[in-house]
Short mmCIF file of C-alpha atoms in Angstrom, two decimals:
data_model
loop_
_atom_site.label_atom_id
_atom_site.label_comp_id
_atom_site.label_asym_id
_atom_site.label_seq_id
_atom_site.Cartn_x
_atom_site.Cartn_y
_atom_site.Cartn_z
CA CYS A 1 17.85 -11.51 -28.91
CA LYS A 2 19.79 -9.42 -26.20
CA SER A 3 16.89 -7.82 -24.98
CA LEU A 4 14.94 -11.11 -24.10
CA PRO A 5 16.27 -11.31 -21.07
CA GLU A 6 15.38 -7.90 -20.43
CA THR A 7 11.74 -7.99 -21.97
CA LEU A 8 10.93 -10.54 -19.43
CA LEU A 9 12.29 -9.07 -16.27
CA PHE A 10 10.51 -5.88 -17.33
CA GLN A 11 7.47 -8.11 -17.62
CA LEU A 12 8.00 -9.65 -14.65
CA LEU A 13 8.72 -6.54 -12.74
CA GLY A 14 5.74 -4.74 -14.15
CA LEU A 15 3.54 -7.55 -13.09
CA SER A 16 4.81 -7.99 -9.86
CA ILE A 17 3.40 -4.08 -9.73
CA ALA A 18 0.07 -4.70 -10.83
CA THR A 19 -0.29 -7.89 -8.18
CA LEU A 20 0.81 -5.94 -5.30
CA SER A 21 -1.21 -3.00 -6.34
CA THR A 22 -4.55 -5.21 -6.23
CA VAL A 23 -3.60 -6.96 -3.32
CA THR A 24 -3.21 -3.48 -1.72
CA HIS A 25 -6.57 -2.50 -3.21
CA TYR A 26 -8.43 -5.08 -2.63
CA GLY A 27 -6.44 -6.96 0.56
CA LEU A 28 -8.70 -7.75 3.68
CA ARG A 29 -6.97 -4.82 6.12
CA PHE A 30 -7.04 -2.40 3.43
CA THR A 31 -10.54 -2.26 2.07
CA LEU A 32 -11.53 -2.18 6.08
CA ILE A 33 -9.95 0.75 6.94
CA SER A 34 -11.01 2.47 3.21
CA ASN A 35 -14.16 1.72 4.04
CA ILE A 36 -14.58 2.82 7.35
CA SER A 37 -12.74 6.25 7.29
CA LEU A 38 -13.85 9.18 7.54
CA ASP A 39 -14.26 11.62 4.13
CA SER A 40 -12.06 13.83 6.43
CA ASN A 41 -9.26 11.19 6.82
CA SER A 42 -7.00 10.76 3.90
CA TYR A 43 -6.38 7.59 3.77
CA ARG A 44 -8.95 6.69 1.68
CA VAL A 45 -7.61 9.26 -1.21
CA ILE A 46 -3.86 7.49 -0.88
CA HIS A 47 -5.38 4.27 -0.98
CA HIS A 48 -7.38 4.95 -4.13
CA ARG A 49 -3.96 6.76 -5.88
CA ALA A 50 -1.61 3.88 -4.92
CA PHE A 51 -3.92 1.35 -7.08
CA TYR A 52 -3.77 3.58 -9.98
CA PHE A 53 -0.48 4.66 -10.10
CA GLY A 54 0.62 1.20 -9.47
CA ILE A 55 -1.09 -0.10 -12.18
CA CYS A 56 -0.27 2.74 -14.35
CA LEU A 57 3.15 2.40 -14.00
CA SER A 58 3.30 -1.46 -14.42
CA MET A 59 1.44 -0.83 -17.85
CA THR A 60 4.15 1.52 -18.70
CA LEU A 61 6.86 -1.49 -17.70
CA ILE A 62 5.18 -3.49 -19.97
CA LEU A 63 4.58 -1.19 -22.68
CA ALA A 64 8.60 -0.13 -22.89
CA ALA A 65 9.48 -3.70 -22.65
CA LEU A 66 7.47 -4.85 -25.82
CA LEU A 67 8.36 -1.75 -27.62
CA SER A 68 11.94 -2.34 -26.65
CA SER A 69 11.85 -5.77 -27.54
CA ALA A 70 10.25 -4.94 -30.69
CA ALA A 71 12.71 -2.64 -31.69
CA THR A 72 16.02 -4.63 -31.49
CA VAL A 73 14.18 -7.46 -33.79
CA ARG A 74 12.79 -4.73 -36.65
CA GLU A 75 16.36 -2.86 -35.51
CA SER A 76 13.17 0.37 -36.24
CA GLN A 77 14.65 3.49 -34.48
CA CYS A 78 10.86 4.70 -34.51
CA LEU A 79 10.25 1.88 -32.10
CA THR A 80 13.35 2.61 -29.92
CA ALA A 81 12.46 5.93 -30.09
CA MET A 82 8.96 5.19 -28.24
CA GLY A 83 10.34 2.70 -25.73
CA PHE A 84 12.65 5.01 -24.53
CA PHE A 85 9.93 7.50 -24.06
CA CYS A 86 7.64 4.68 -21.58
CA PHE A 87 11.39 4.31 -20.03
CA ALA A 88 11.36 8.01 -19.02
CA LEU A 89 7.98 8.32 -18.08
CA ALA A 90 8.49 5.81 -15.84
CA PHE A 91 11.14 6.73 -14.38
CA CYS A 92 9.46 10.45 -14.19
CA GLY A 93 6.45 8.78 -11.81
CA LEU A 94 9.16 6.70 -9.74
CA ILE A 95 11.09 9.76 -8.88
CA PRO A 96 8.10 11.64 -7.09
CA ALA A 97 6.87 8.15 -5.86
CA ALA A 98 10.33 7.41 -4.02
CA CYS A 99 10.40 11.22 -2.47
CA TRP A 100 6.90 11.16 -1.42
CA ARG A 101 7.88 7.87 0.83
CA TYR A 102 10.52 10.24 2.74
CA THR A 103 8.27 13.12 2.69
CA HIS A 104 5.13 11.76 3.88
CA SER A 105 6.51 8.85 5.59
CA THR A 106 3.96 8.25 8.61
CA GLU A 107 1.19 9.62 7.04
CA VAL A 108 -0.75 6.69 5.58
CA GLU A 109 0.31 4.73 9.06
CA ASP A 110 -1.01 7.74 10.70
CA SER A 111 -4.69 7.72 8.88
CA MET A 112 -4.75 4.23 9.33
CA MET A 113 -4.26 4.71 13.15
CA ASP A 114 -6.46 7.47 13.29
CA VAL A 115 -9.97 5.13 11.60
CA TYR A 116 -9.04 3.05 14.59
CA ASP A 117 -9.15 5.26 17.24
CA PHE A 118 -11.60 6.58 16.17
CA VAL A 119 -14.08 3.44 15.68
CA TYR A 120 -12.50 2.48 19.29
CA GLU A 121 -13.66 6.00 20.66
CA GLU A 122 -16.74 5.76 19.60
CA VAL A 123 -17.73 2.42 21.11
CA ARG A 124 -16.44 3.17 24.27
CA ARG A 125 -18.35 6.37 23.86
CA ASN A 126 -21.83 5.36 22.95
CA THR A 127 -21.07 1.14 21.73
CA SER A 128 -22.67 1.93 18.59
CA SER A 129 -24.01 -1.26 17.51
CA LEU A 130 -22.92 -0.31 14.30
CA ARG A 131 -19.06 0.74 15.22
CA ARG A 132 -19.04 -1.97 17.22
CA HIS A 133 -18.92 -4.31 14.25
CA GLU A 134 -16.55 -2.46 12.85
CA LEU A 135 -13.95 -2.75 15.85
CA THR A 136 -14.55 -6.66 15.53
CA ALA A 137 -13.97 -7.00 12.18
CA ILE A 138 -10.42 -4.76 12.21
CA HIS A 139 -9.71 -6.84 15.32
CA GLU A 140 -10.47 -10.51 13.75
CA ALA A 141 -8.50 -8.87 9.95
CA PHE A 142 -5.12 -8.10 12.16
CA LEU A 143 -5.38 -10.72 15.12
CA CYS A 144 -5.39 -7.78 17.99
CA CYS A 145 -7.06 -7.50 20.80
CA GLY A 146 -7.88 -2.85 21.75
CA LYS A 147 -5.32 -0.98 22.75
CA HIS A 148 -3.56 0.80 25.77
CA SER A 149 -5.11 3.53 26.59
CA PRO A 150 -5.22 5.71 29.60
CA PHE A 151 -8.86 5.60 30.95
CA GLY A 152 -10.17 2.68 32.88
CA ASP A 153 -13.20 1.88 31.44
CA THR A 154 -12.05 -0.13 28.12
CA THR A 155 -12.28 -3.45 29.24
CA SER A 156 -15.72 -4.02 28.17
CA VAL A 157 -14.77 -2.77 25.08
CA GLU A 158 -12.04 -5.42 24.93
CA HIS A 159 -14.42 -8.31 25.85
CA LYS A 160 -17.55 -7.79 23.03
CA THR A 161 -15.15 -6.94 20.04
CA CYS A 162 -12.13 -8.64 20.91
CA PRO A 163 -12.04 -12.14 18.47
CA PRO A 164 -11.80 -16.05 20.95
CA GLY A 165 -8.11 -16.16 22.82
CA GLN A 166 -7.75 -12.87 21.68
CA VAL A 167 -5.86 -11.63 25.44
CA HIS A 168 -5.51 -7.85 25.79
CA ASP A 169 -2.81 -8.11 28.28
CA GLU A 170 -0.13 -9.92 26.05
CA GLY A 171 0.61 -6.92 24.30
CA GLN A 172 -1.73 -7.54 21.31
CA ASP A 173 -2.49 -3.62 20.52
CA CYS A 174 -4.12 -2.67 17.32
CA LEU A 175 -2.37 0.42 16.83
CA ARG A 176 0.95 -1.69 17.42
CA GLU A 177 0.27 -4.77 15.07
CA ILE A 178 -1.06 -1.99 12.56
CA GLN A 179 1.95 -0.11 12.67
CA ASP A 180 3.69 -3.31 12.41
CA PHE A 181 2.29 -4.57 8.91
CA LEU A 182 2.27 -1.31 7.24
CA LYS A 183 5.24 -0.76 7.94
CA LYS A 184 6.30 -4.24 6.66
CA HIS A 185 3.76 -3.11 4.07
CA VAL A 186 5.16 0.32 2.47
CA ASP A 187 9.11 -1.16 2.55
CA PHE A 188 8.11 -4.11 0.50
CA VAL A 189 6.40 -1.77 -1.85
CA PHE A 190 8.85 0.79 -2.09
CA SER A 191 11.94 -1.72 -2.18
CA LEU A 192 10.21 -3.35 -4.78
CA LEU A 193 10.18 0.28 -6.63
CA GLY A 194 14.00 0.75 -5.69
CA ILE A 195 14.82 -2.55 -7.88
CA ALA A 196 12.56 -0.84 -10.67
CA ILE A 197 13.87 2.31 -11.01
CA GLY A 198 17.67 0.97 -10.87
CA PHE A 199 16.54 -1.21 -14.02
CA THR A 200 14.43 1.16 -15.56
CA VAL A 201 18.11 4.32 -15.55
CA THR A 202 20.24 1.27 -16.99
CA VAL A 203 17.43 0.14 -19.22
CA SER A 204 17.29 4.05 -20.46
CA VAL A 205 21.56 4.41 -20.72
CA LEU A 206 21.40 1.46 -22.72
CA SER A 207 19.08 2.21 -25.17
CA HIS A 208 20.34 6.16 -25.27
CA PHE A 209 23.30 4.55 -26.39
#
């Protein structure tokens, strides 16, 4: 069957997107920031929407691949049309996601760093035990220590919340660590979406013909 390699490819692509969505949603660093973020911060909304979008997209791709394979085996025009519709539906979801990447390129990054700034300043001002625990958890998750600040009274914050062995003067600034981590993750996510767009367009054109 000619469509078998394509079917396996799209199933693998769908499973990869589902796995990445799950890791992003339930990963320690992401859930930690999501749990700490305030209602006024946009990160929690983005966090949940990204997960549901990824799961829906992966299921659509897998279904489209299965329908196309079944259509080839049974030579069914109805199944072919359903497979083409699923590919078109996936494409209609992928394009807005890719556009969002460029129109809101710093929104996720800024919202995550805003969460860290908020917790850090809360600890610096009133040494809340809850906020201190949250800041310590962030430092341990991202393997960083404090941030560069114009204030001169932040040394005690680092001493109370940084993991043993982390030295703030070595440049392990948490804002930079969060920024670098998120940039690598987002680049990987949208590289995978780019591959999905390319294959979806190719298979949709072939299915049409």
